[in-house]
Amino acid sequence: SRTTLPIEILINVCWLKLFLFLNAVLRPLAPHHVSSPPRRGGFDTMPGAWPWIVSLQLPTITGHKHSCGGSLVSARWILTAAHCFSNKRNLPHWRAVIGASKLSSLGPEVHVRFIKQVVIHEDYKPPQEANDIALMELDQPVKCSDYIQPACMPNATTDVDKFNDCFISGWGVLRDIVTVASDVMREAKVNRFAPALCNSSNWYNGAVEPNTICAGYAEGGVDSCQGDSGGPLMCKENESQPFWVIGTTSWGKGCGEAHHPGVYTSTQSFHEWIEKHIGPIDTVTPTTAAALQAPQGAQDLKGSKDTVATFFKLLQKLLHHTKKGKN
């Protein structure tokens, strides 16, 4: 007789990208990302280019308005910045828009969810910028698709220092003198800076806290800005590797000022805190059956020993259950 597979195994097939270093699985609609020359405000993204980025929106008289960005880290949880919720009310009426590119035109691929709860880091004490990190739980899980995928998150053993091909993306304003968010998601390539340089006297002069990352350009001109808060700093090692969300947008002096790059909360530094609240990131099991077909480009699988080992552990589970069902 036919064996029924446990739902957690079937679900993990959809979210197998957590185990595979496969660009086509991680970004199904952007398998070959080509860097463009940076310019102020970046450039428009293609739909599905960054499938883990979320628009967090406030309720207004005329409807919901983009306020902050975030990163989908599981079917129910979004990682963002704590300062997004300073003096903000009506949290149950906030909404998260997942899988979107143009906010004024949400297609059928987009999921809209409301907020069940917000968990702000217990040591975040505004106006200080330290521990500027928060989690939002959605009222319902999302289903993965070409447009919706969870972010790869570094743990304590991930060598993030080798990830130097970095991008930022979101719906933030294009200049700090503008108050209206961009309708279309935009992206820009940025450079990472050593903490010592970022804290030097003619840069931030010691104001940058530990557990943060500086990224932008020494000459300015390209940066995150208002409305990008909570959104991801995404980096990878080379073309064959996936992007990792190594930071969340926290603060900066102005937008695009010389010697004042964006400052991002290090997600690796808060990996234990994240897992304390949502469970192990690589075992969270969303409720979906949307992507059970073999991923495109699977023949190009490349990965580290640890990644492949994790994959085979999952495969062992599957085979063990199948064998047990035949007995």
CSV table of C-alpha atoms in Angstrom, one decimal:
chain,number,residue,atom,x,y,z
A,1,SER,CA,0.0,0.0,0.0
A,2,ARG,CA,1.0,3.6,-0.5
A,3,THR,CA,2.8,5.4,2.3
A,4,THR,CA,1.6,8.8,3.5
A,5,LEU,CA,4.6,11.0,4.2
A,6,PRO,CA,4.6,13.1,7.4
A,7,ILE,CA,3.5,16.6,6.6
A,8,GLU,CA,6.7,18.1,8.1
A,9,ILE,CA,8.7,16.2,5.5
A,10,LEU,CA,6.5,17.3,2.6
A,11,ILE,CA,6.6,20.9,3.8
A,12,ASN,CA,10.4,20.9,4.1
A,13,VAL,CA,10.6,19.9,0.4
A,14,CYS,CA,9.1,23.3,-0.3
A,15,TRP,CA,11.5,25.1,2.0
A,16,LEU,CA,14.5,23.0,1.0
A,17,LYS,CA,16.2,26.2,0.0
A,18,LEU,CA,17.2,26.6,3.6
A,19,PHE,CA,19.5,23.6,3.0
A,20,LEU,CA,20.6,24.2,-0.6
A,21,PHE,CA,23.2,26.6,-1.8
A,22,LEU,CA,21.3,27.1,-5.1
A,23,ASN,CA,20.8,30.5,-6.6
A,24,ALA,CA,17.9,29.4,-8.8
A,25,VAL,CA,16.0,28.0,-5.8
A,26,LEU,CA,16.7,31.0,-3.6
A,27,ARG,CA,15.7,33.6,-6.2
A,28,PRO,CA,13.6,31.6,-8.8
A,29,LEU,CA,12.9,34.7,-10.9
A,30,ALA,CA,16.4,36.2,-10.7
A,31,PRO,CA,18.8,33.3,-11.4
A,32,HIS,CA,21.4,35.5,-13.0
A,33,HIS,CA,21.5,38.8,-11.1
A,34,VAL,CA,23.6,41.4,-13.0
A,35,SER,CA,25.0,44.4,-11.1
A,36,SER,CA,24.3,47.8,-12.6
A,37,PRO,CA,26.3,50.9,-12.0
A,38,PRO,CA,25.1,52.4,-8.7
A,39,ARG,CA,23.3,55.7,-8.8
A,40,ARG,CA,21.5,57.7,-6.1
A,41,GLY,CA,18.4,55.9,-5.0
A,42,GLY,CA,19.5,52.7,-6.8
A,43,PHE,CA,17.3,51.2,-9.6
A,44,ASP,CA,14.0,49.4,-9.9
A,45,THR,CA,13.9,45.7,-9.2
A,46,MET,CA,12.2,43.1,-11.3
A,47,PRO,CA,9.2,41.3,-9.7
A,48,GLY,CA,10.4,38.4,-7.5
A,49,ALA,CA,14.0,39.6,-7.5
A,50,TRP,CA,14.2,39.6,-3.7
A,51,PRO,CA,11.5,37.2,-2.6
A,52,TRP,CA,12.0,37.5,1.2
A,53,ILE,CA,11.6,41.3,1.4
A,54,VAL,CA,8.5,42.5,3.1
A,55,SER,CA,6.7,45.9,3.1
A,56,LEU,CA,5.4,46.7,6.6
A,57,GLN,CA,2.5,49.1,6.4
A,58,LEU,CA,0.7,51.5,8.8
A,59,PRO,CA,-3.0,52.1,8.7
A,60,THR,CA,-4.1,55.6,7.5
A,61,ILE,CA,-7.4,57.3,6.7
A,62,THR,CA,-6.8,56.6,3.0
A,63,GLY,CA,-5.5,53.1,3.4
A,64,HIS,CA,-2.3,51.4,4.4
A,65,LYS,CA,1.1,53.2,3.8
A,66,HIS,CA,4.6,51.8,3.7
A,67,SER,CA,6.5,52.4,6.8
A,68,CYS,CA,9.4,49.9,7.2
A,69,GLY,CA,11.0,47.0,5.5
A,70,GLY,CA,11.6,43.5,6.8
A,71,SER,CA,12.8,40.0,5.9
A,72,LEU,CA,10.7,36.8,5.9
A,73,VAL,CA,12.6,34.3,8.0
A,74,SER,CA,9.9,31.6,8.2
A,75,ALA,CA,6.3,31.1,7.2
A,76,ARG,CA,5.1,33.1,10.2
A,77,TRP,CA,7.9,35.4,11.2
A,78,ILE,CA,9.5,38.6,9.8
A,79,LEU,CA,12.8,40.1,11.0
A,80,THR,CA,12.9,43.9,11.1
A,81,ALA,CA,14.2,46.9,13.2
A,82,ALA,CA,13.0,47.7,16.7
A,83,HIS,CA,12.9,51.4,16.1
A,84,CYS,CA,10.1,50.9,13.5
A,85,PHE,CA,7.7,50.5,16.4
A,86,SER,CA,8.8,53.5,18.6
A,87,ASN,CA,5.6,55.4,19.5
A,88,LYS,CA,3.6,53.5,17.0
A,89,ARG,CA,0.1,52.4,17.8
A,90,ASN,CA,-2.6,50.2,16.2
A,91,LEU,CA,-0.1,47.3,15.8
A,92,PRO,CA,-3.0,44.8,15.1
A,93,HIS,CA,-3.9,47.0,12.2
A,94,TRP,CA,-0.5,47.0,10.6
A,95,ARG,CA,-0.1,44.7,7.7
A,96,ALA,CA,2.8,42.9,6.0
A,97,VAL,CA,2.9,42.7,2.2
A,98,ILE,CA,5.0,39.8,1.0
A,99,GLY,CA,6.0,39.0,-2.6
A,100,ALA,CA,5.3,42.5,-3.9
A,101,SER,CA,7.3,44.8,-6.2
A,102,LYS,CA,5.0,47.6,-7.0
A,103,LEU,CA,2.9,48.5,-3.9
A,104,SER,CA,0.2,50.3,-5.8
A,105,SER,CA,-0.5,47.3,-7.9
A,106,LEU,CA,-0.6,44.0,-5.9
A,107,GLY,CA,-0.9,41.0,-8.0
A,108,PRO,CA,-2.3,37.5,-7.2
A,109,GLU,CA,1.3,36.3,-6.2
A,110,VAL,CA,1.3,38.8,-3.2
A,111,HIS,CA,0.3,37.7,0.3
A,112,VAL,CA,-1.1,40.2,2.7
A,113,ARG,CA,-1.0,39.4,6.4
A,114,PHE,CA,-1.9,41.2,9.6
A,115,ILE,CA,0.3,41.2,12.7
A,116,LYS,CA,-0.3,38.8,15.6
A,117,GLN,CA,2.5,40.1,17.8
A,118,VAL,CA,5.7,42.1,17.8
A,119,VAL,CA,8.8,41.0,19.8
A,120,ILE,CA,11.2,43.9,20.4
A,121,HIS,CA,14.7,43.1,21.8
A,122,GLU,CA,14.6,43.5,25.5
A,123,ASP,CA,17.8,45.5,25.6
A,124,TYR,CA,16.7,48.0,22.9
A,125,LYS,CA,16.5,51.4,24.7
A,126,PRO,CA,15.8,54.3,22.4
A,127,PRO,CA,17.3,56.8,21.6
A,128,GLN,CA,20.3,54.5,21.7
A,129,GLU,CA,20.7,52.5,18.6
A,130,ALA,CA,22.1,49.3,20.2
A,131,ASN,CA,20.0,46.1,19.8
A,132,ASP,CA,17.8,47.6,17.1
A,133,ILE,CA,16.1,44.4,16.1
A,134,ALA,CA,12.6,43.0,16.3
A,135,LEU,CA,10.4,40.1,15.1
A,136,MET,CA,6.8,40.2,13.9
A,137,GLU,CA,4.6,37.2,14.0
A,138,LEU,CA,2.0,37.0,11.2
A,139,ASP,CA,-1.6,36.2,11.9
A,140,GLN,CA,-1.4,33.4,9.2
A,141,PRO,CA,1.5,31.6,7.6
A,142,VAL,CA,2.5,32.4,4.0
A,143,LYS,CA,3.0,29.9,1.2
A,144,CYS,CA,6.3,29.8,-0.6
A,145,SER,CA,6.4,30.5,-4.4
A,146,ASP,CA,8.6,32.0,-7.0
A,147,TYR,CA,7.8,35.4,-5.4
A,148,ILE,CA,7.9,34.4,-1.7
A,149,GLN,CA,10.9,32.6,-0.2
A,150,PRO,CA,12.5,32.8,3.3
A,151,ALA,CA,15.9,34.5,3.7
A,152,CYS,CA,19.1,32.6,4.3
A,153,MET,CA,20.2,33.6,7.8
A,154,PRO,CA,23.8,33.2,9.1
A,155,ASN,CA,24.4,31.4,12.4
A,156,ALA,CA,27.4,31.6,14.8
A,157,THR,CA,29.5,29.4,12.5
A,158,THR,CA,28.8,31.2,9.2
A,159,ASP,CA,31.9,33.0,7.9
A,160,VAL,CA,30.1,36.3,7.0
A,161,ASP,CA,33.5,38.1,6.4
A,162,LYS,CA,33.7,36.4,3.0
A,163,PHE,CA,30.4,37.8,1.9
A,164,ASN,CA,31.4,41.0,0.1
A,165,ASP,CA,29.0,41.1,-2.9
A,166,CYS,CA,26.3,43.2,-1.1
A,167,PHE,CA,23.0,44.8,-2.0
A,168,ILE,CA,20.3,46.8,-0.2
A,169,SER,CA,16.7,47.0,-1.4
A,170,GLY,CA,13.3,48.4,-0.3
A,171,TRP,CA,10.7,51.1,-0.8
A,172,GLY,CA,12.4,53.9,1.1
A,173,VAL,CA,12.4,57.5,0.0
A,174,LEU,CA,14.9,58.4,-2.7
A,175,ARG,CA,16.3,61.5,-0.9
A,176,ASP,CA,16.2,62.5,2.7
A,177,ILE,CA,14.3,65.7,1.8
A,178,VAL,CA,11.4,63.6,0.4
A,179,THR,CA,8.7,62.1,2.6
A,180,VAL,CA,6.9,59.9,0.1
A,181,ALA,CA,8.1,56.3,-0.2
A,182,SER,CA,9.0,54.7,-3.5
A,183,ASP,CA,6.1,52.8,-5.1
A,184,VAL,CA,8.4,50.3,-6.7
A,185,MET,CA,11.0,48.3,-4.9
A,186,ARG,CA,14.5,49.6,-5.6
A,187,GLU,CA,17.9,48.1,-5.1
A,188,ALA,CA,21.5,49.2,-5.0
A,189,LYS,CA,24.9,47.6,-4.7
A,190,VAL,CA,26.9,48.7,-1.6
A,191,ASN,CA,30.4,48.0,-0.1
A,192,ARG,CA,31.1,46.9,3.4
A,193,PHE,CA,33.5,48.8,5.6
A,194,ALA,CA,35.6,47.7,8.5
A,195,PRO,CA,34.3,48.7,11.9
A,196,ALA,CA,37.6,50.7,12.7
A,197,LEU,CA,37.1,52.8,9.5
A,198,CYS,CA,33.4,53.3,10.2
A,199,ASN,CA,34.2,54.5,13.7
A,200,SER,CA,37.1,56.7,12.7
A,201,SER,CA,37.2,60.4,13.5
A,202,ASN,CA,36.0,61.8,10.2
A,203,TRP,CA,33.4,59.1,9.8
A,204,TYR,CA,31.1,58.2,12.8
A,205,ASN,CA,33.7,59.0,15.4
A,206,GLY,CA,33.0,56.0,17.7
A,207,ALA,CA,29.2,56.2,17.5
A,208,VAL,CA,28.7,52.9,15.8
A,209,GLU,CA,27.8,50.2,18.3
A,210,PRO,CA,29.3,46.6,18.3
A,211,ASN,CA,27.1,44.0,16.6
A,212,THR,CA,26.5,46.3,13.6
A,213,ILE,CA,27.8,46.5,10.0
A,214,CYS,CA,28.6,49.6,8.0
A,215,ALA,CA,27.8,49.5,4.2
A,216,GLY,CA,27.6,52.1,1.4
A,217,TYR,CA,30.1,54.2,-0.4
A,218,ALA,CA,32.9,56.4,1.1
A,219,GLU,CA,32.0,59.2,-1.3
A,220,GLY,CA,28.3,58.8,-0.5
A,221,GLY,CA,25.5,59.0,-3.1
A,222,VAL,CA,24.0,55.5,-2.6
A,223,ASP,CA,22.4,54.5,0.7
A,224,SER,CA,19.3,53.3,2.5
A,225,CYS,CA,17.0,56.1,3.6
A,226,GLN,CA,13.7,56.7,5.5
A,227,GLY,CA,11.3,53.8,4.8
A,228,ASP,CA,14.1,51.3,4.3
A,229,SER,CA,14.5,50.7,8.1
A,230,GLY,CA,14.2,47.0,9.0
A,231,GLY,CA,15.0,46.0,5.5
A,232,PRO,CA,17.9,43.6,4.7
A,233,LEU,CA,21.5,44.0,3.9
A,234,MET,CA,22.1,41.0,1.6
A,235,CYS,CA,25.5,39.7,0.7
A,236,LYS,CA,27.0,36.6,-0.9
A,237,GLU,CA,30.5,35.3,-1.7
A,238,ASN,CA,30.4,34.7,-5.4
A,239,GLU,CA,28.0,34.0,-8.3
A,240,SER,CA,27.4,30.4,-7.3
A,241,GLN,CA,26.3,31.2,-3.8
A,242,PRO,CA,23.0,32.4,-2.4
A,243,PHE,CA,22.5,35.8,-0.8
A,244,TRP,CA,22.4,35.9,3.0
A,245,VAL,CA,20.6,38.5,5.0
A,246,ILE,CA,23.5,39.6,7.2
A,247,GLY,CA,22.0,42.9,8.5
A,248,THR,CA,18.8,44.8,9.0
A,249,THR,CA,18.7,48.6,8.2
A,250,SER,CA,19.1,50.5,11.5
A,251,TRP,CA,20.4,54.1,11.1
A,252,GLY,CA,22.7,56.6,9.5
A,253,LYS,CA,23.5,60.3,9.3
A,254,GLY,CA,21.3,61.6,6.5
A,255,CYS,CA,21.1,59.6,3.3
A,256,GLY,CA,24.0,59.1,1.0
A,257,GLU,CA,26.4,61.5,2.8
A,258,ALA,CA,30.1,61.1,2.3
A,259,HIS,CA,31.9,59.1,5.1
A,260,HIS,CA,28.5,58.3,6.7
A,261,PRO,CA,27.3,55.0,5.2
A,262,GLY,CA,24.3,53.1,6.4
A,263,VAL,CA,24.5,51.2,9.7
A,264,TYR,CA,22.9,47.7,9.9
A,265,THR,CA,22.2,45.5,12.8
A,266,SER,CA,24.2,42.2,12.4
A,267,THR,CA,21.8,39.3,12.2
A,268,GLN,CA,24.6,36.8,13.0
A,269,SER,CA,25.1,38.6,16.4
A,270,PHE,CA,21.4,38.0,17.2
A,271,HIS,CA,21.0,34.5,15.8
A,272,GLU,CA,20.5,33.0,19.2
A,273,TRP,CA,17.9,35.7,20.2
A,274,ILE,CA,16.0,35.0,16.9
A,275,GLU,CA,15.9,31.3,17.5
A,276,LYS,CA,14.9,31.7,21.1
A,277,HIS,CA,11.7,33.3,19.9
A,278,ILE,CA,10.8,31.5,16.7
A,279,GLY,CA,12.7,28.2,17.1
A,280,PRO,CA,15.5,26.8,14.9
A,281,ILE,CA,15.3,28.7,11.6
A,282,ASP,CA,16.2,25.7,9.5
A,283,THR,CA,13.5,23.5,11.0
A,284,VAL,CA,10.5,25.9,11.0
A,285,THR,CA,7.8,24.2,8.9
A,286,PRO,CA,5.4,26.5,7.0
A,287,THR,CA,2.1,25.2,5.9
A,288,THR,CA,2.3,25.0,2.1
A,289,ALA,CA,2.3,22.7,-0.8
A,290,ALA,CA,3.0,25.3,-3.5
A,291,ALA,CA,6.5,24.3,-4.6
A,292,LEU,CA,6.8,20.6,-4.4
A,293,GLN,CA,8.0,20.2,-7.9
A,294,ALA,CA,11.8,19.9,-8.5
A,295,PRO,CA,13.4,23.3,-8.4
A,296,GLN,CA,14.7,24.8,-11.7
A,297,GLY,CA,18.4,24.5,-12.1
A,298,ALA,CA,18.7,21.6,-9.6
A,299,GLN,CA,21.4,20.1,-11.8
A,300,ASP,CA,23.7,23.0,-10.8
A,301,LEU,CA,23.6,22.2,-7.1
A,302,LYS,CA,26.7,23.5,-5.3
A,303,GLY,CA,27.1,23.7,-1.6
A,304,SER,CA,29.3,23.3,1.5
A,305,LYS,CA,29.8,20.1,3.3
A,306,ASP,CA,27.5,21.2,6.1
A,307,THR,CA,24.7,22.1,3.7
A,308,VAL,CA,24.9,18.8,1.9
A,309,ALA,CA,25.0,16.9,5.2
A,310,THR,CA,21.8,18.6,6.3
A,311,PHE,CA,20.2,17.8,3.1
A,312,PHE,CA,21.0,14.1,3.4
A,313,LYS,CA,19.7,14.0,7.0
A,314,LEU,CA,16.4,15.2,5.6
A,315,LEU,CA,16.6,12.6,2.9
A,316,GLN,CA,17.3,9.9,5.5
A,317,LYS,CA,14.2,10.8,7.4
A,318,LEU,CA,12.2,10.5,4.2
A,319,LEU,CA,13.6,7.1,3.3
A,320,HIS,CA,13.2,5.8,6.8
A,321,HIS,CA,9.6,6.7,6.9
A,322,THR,CA,9.0,5.2,3.5
A,323,LYS,CA,10.6,1.9,4.5
A,324,LYS,CA,8.6,1.8,7.8
A,325,GLY,CA,5.4,2.3,5.8
A,326,LYS,CA,6.2,-0.8,3.7
A,327,ASN,CA,6.7,-3.1,6.7
